[in-house]
Amino acid sequence: MGFGSPAVRQARGADARPDGVCLVVGSCASGFDPAKNTSGDLIYTCTDATEQGQYFWEAFPAGSGADHRTTYMFSYLDASEHRPSLEEMFEDYWRIMPAYQNVELEHLKVQRVLFGFFPTYRDSP
């Protein structure tokens, strides 16, 4: 079903606008050191909050290979139009991820990328 389903629209009302949005970008890549690729992070941050928001990370070994790792960066933002786009977030992802994961992008082979968003509401049914 999801946030756009008829059941959710009925519960929230036809004109319910989201109060915010969660933007998510990430990738699965190979090339990580298998000896260090044994644990994950959940809601980790390595940068300060800014006027635009705060980035959070999740990372964990992928089941497709000992050197494969899935890494996500996400942020909860208000619904203002001046917030970063998914494209801008992806640029930040590639800029920050090497320091976060202690790896050089040149050593990675990207298997797939992901991006998406979901609306957030203060008053949720």
CSV table of C-alpha atoms in Angstrom, one decimal:
chain,number,residue,atom,x,y,z
A,1,MET,CA,0.0,0.0,0.0
A,2,GLY,CA,2.2,2.9,1.1
A,3,PHE,CA,1.9,6.6,1.8
A,4,GLY,CA,-0.1,7.2,-1.4
A,5,SER,CA,-2.6,4.4,-1.0
A,6,PRO,CA,-6.4,5.0,-0.9
A,7,ALA,CA,-6.5,3.8,2.7
A,8,VAL,CA,-3.9,6.2,3.9
A,9,ARG,CA,-5.4,9.1,2.0
A,10,GLN,CA,-8.8,8.3,3.6
A,11,ALA,CA,-7.2,8.2,7.1
A,12,ARG,CA,-5.3,11.5,6.6
A,13,GLY,CA,-7.9,13.3,4.6
A,14,ALA,CA,-7.7,14.1,0.9
A,15,ASP,CA,-5.8,17.4,1.3
A,16,ALA,CA,-3.3,16.3,3.9
A,17,ARG,CA,0.1,17.8,3.0
A,18,PRO,CA,3.2,16.3,4.6
A,19,ASP,CA,5.0,18.3,7.2
A,20,GLY,CA,8.4,16.9,6.2
A,21,VAL,CA,10.2,14.4,4.1
A,22,CYS,CA,12.9,11.8,4.6
A,23,LEU,CA,15.4,11.8,1.7
A,24,VAL,CA,17.5,8.6,1.3
A,25,VAL,CA,20.5,8.0,-1.1
A,26,GLY,CA,22.9,5.1,-1.1
A,27,SER,CA,24.7,2.3,-2.9
A,28,CYS,CA,26.0,-1.2,-2.7
A,29,ALA,CA,29.6,-1.5,-3.8
A,30,SER,CA,32.4,-4.0,-3.8
A,31,GLY,CA,36.0,-3.2,-3.0
A,32,PHE,CA,35.8,-2.9,0.8
A,33,ASP,CA,38.4,-4.6,3.0
A,34,PRO,CA,36.8,-8.0,3.9
A,35,ALA,CA,38.7,-8.1,7.2
A,36,LYS,CA,37.1,-4.8,8.2
A,37,ASN,CA,33.7,-5.4,6.6
A,38,THR,CA,32.2,-7.4,9.5
A,39,SER,CA,29.9,-5.0,11.2
A,40,GLY,CA,27.4,-2.2,10.5
A,41,ASP,CA,26.2,1.2,11.7
A,42,LEU,CA,22.7,2.2,12.4
A,43,ILE,CA,21.9,5.9,12.7
A,44,TYR,CA,25.5,7.1,12.6
A,45,THR,CA,26.5,10.7,12.0
A,46,CYS,CA,30.0,12.1,11.1
A,47,THR,CA,29.1,15.6,10.2
A,48,ASP,CA,27.7,18.6,12.1
A,49,ALA,CA,24.1,19.7,11.6
A,50,THR,CA,23.7,22.6,9.3
A,51,GLU,CA,20.9,25.0,8.4
A,52,GLN,CA,19.9,22.5,5.7
A,53,GLY,CA,19.7,19.6,8.0
A,54,GLN,CA,21.6,16.7,9.5
A,55,TYR,CA,22.9,13.6,7.6
A,56,PHE,CA,22.6,10.2,9.2
A,57,TRP,CA,24.2,6.9,7.9
A,58,GLU,CA,23.5,3.2,7.9
A,59,ALA,CA,26.1,0.7,6.6
A,60,PHE,CA,26.4,-3.0,6.7
A,61,PRO,CA,28.1,-5.9,4.9
A,62,ALA,CA,26.1,-7.1,1.9
A,63,GLY,CA,25.4,-10.8,1.4
A,64,SER,CA,26.7,-10.8,-2.2
A,65,GLY,CA,30.4,-11.0,-1.3
A,66,ALA,CA,32.9,-10.5,1.6
A,67,ASP,CA,34.0,-7.2,0.1
A,68,HIS,CA,30.5,-5.9,-0.7
A,69,ARG,CA,28.9,-3.2,1.5
A,70,THR,CA,25.6,-1.4,1.5
A,71,THR,CA,25.7,2.3,2.6
A,72,TYR,CA,22.8,4.7,3.0
A,73,MET,CA,22.7,8.4,3.9
A,74,PHE,CA,19.5,10.0,4.9
A,75,SER,CA,18.0,13.1,6.4
A,76,TYR,CA,14.7,14.2,7.8
A,77,LEU,CA,13.8,17.6,6.6
A,78,ASP,CA,10.8,20.0,6.6
A,79,ALA,CA,8.8,20.2,3.4
A,80,SER,CA,10.3,23.6,2.4
A,81,GLU,CA,11.2,23.9,-1.3
A,82,HIS,CA,14.7,25.3,-0.5
A,83,ARG,CA,15.8,22.0,1.0
A,84,PRO,CA,18.4,19.9,-0.9
A,85,SER,CA,17.3,17.7,-3.8
A,86,LEU,CA,18.0,14.0,-4.1
A,87,GLU,CA,20.7,14.9,-6.7
A,88,GLU,CA,22.3,17.4,-4.3
A,89,MET,CA,22.2,14.8,-1.5
A,90,PHE,CA,23.9,12.2,-3.8
A,91,GLU,CA,26.7,14.7,-4.4
A,92,ASP,CA,27.2,15.0,-0.7
A,93,TYR,CA,27.0,11.3,-0.3
A,94,TRP,CA,29.9,10.7,-2.7
A,95,ARG,CA,31.9,13.6,-1.1
A,96,ILE,CA,31.4,12.4,2.5
A,97,MET,CA,31.2,8.6,2.1
A,98,PRO,CA,35.0,8.1,1.7
A,99,ALA,CA,35.7,9.7,5.1
A,100,TYR,CA,32.8,7.9,6.7
A,101,GLN,CA,33.8,4.4,5.5
A,102,ASN,CA,37.6,5.1,5.4
A,103,VAL,CA,37.8,4.1,1.7
A,104,GLU,CA,38.8,5.7,-1.6
A,105,LEU,CA,36.0,5.8,-4.2
A,106,GLU,CA,38.5,4.7,-6.9
A,107,HIS,CA,38.8,1.3,-5.1
A,108,LEU,CA,35.1,0.7,-5.2
A,109,LYS,CA,33.0,-0.9,-7.9
A,110,VAL,CA,29.4,0.3,-7.5
A,111,GLN,CA,26.9,-2.5,-8.0
A,112,ARG,CA,23.8,-0.4,-7.7
A,113,VAL,CA,22.6,2.9,-6.3
A,114,LEU,CA,19.3,3.8,-4.6
A,115,PHE,CA,17.5,6.9,-3.8
A,116,GLY,CA,14.0,7.7,-2.6
A,117,PHE,CA,11.9,9.7,-0.2
A,118,PHE,CA,8.9,9.3,2.0
A,119,PRO,CA,6.7,12.0,3.5
A,120,THR,CA,6.5,12.6,7.2
A,121,TYR,CA,3.6,13.9,9.3
A,122,ARG,CA,3.4,15.4,12.8
A,123,ASP,CA,-0.1,13.9,13.2
A,124,SER,CA,-0.1,10.4,11.9
A,125,PRO,CA,-3.0,7.9,12.1
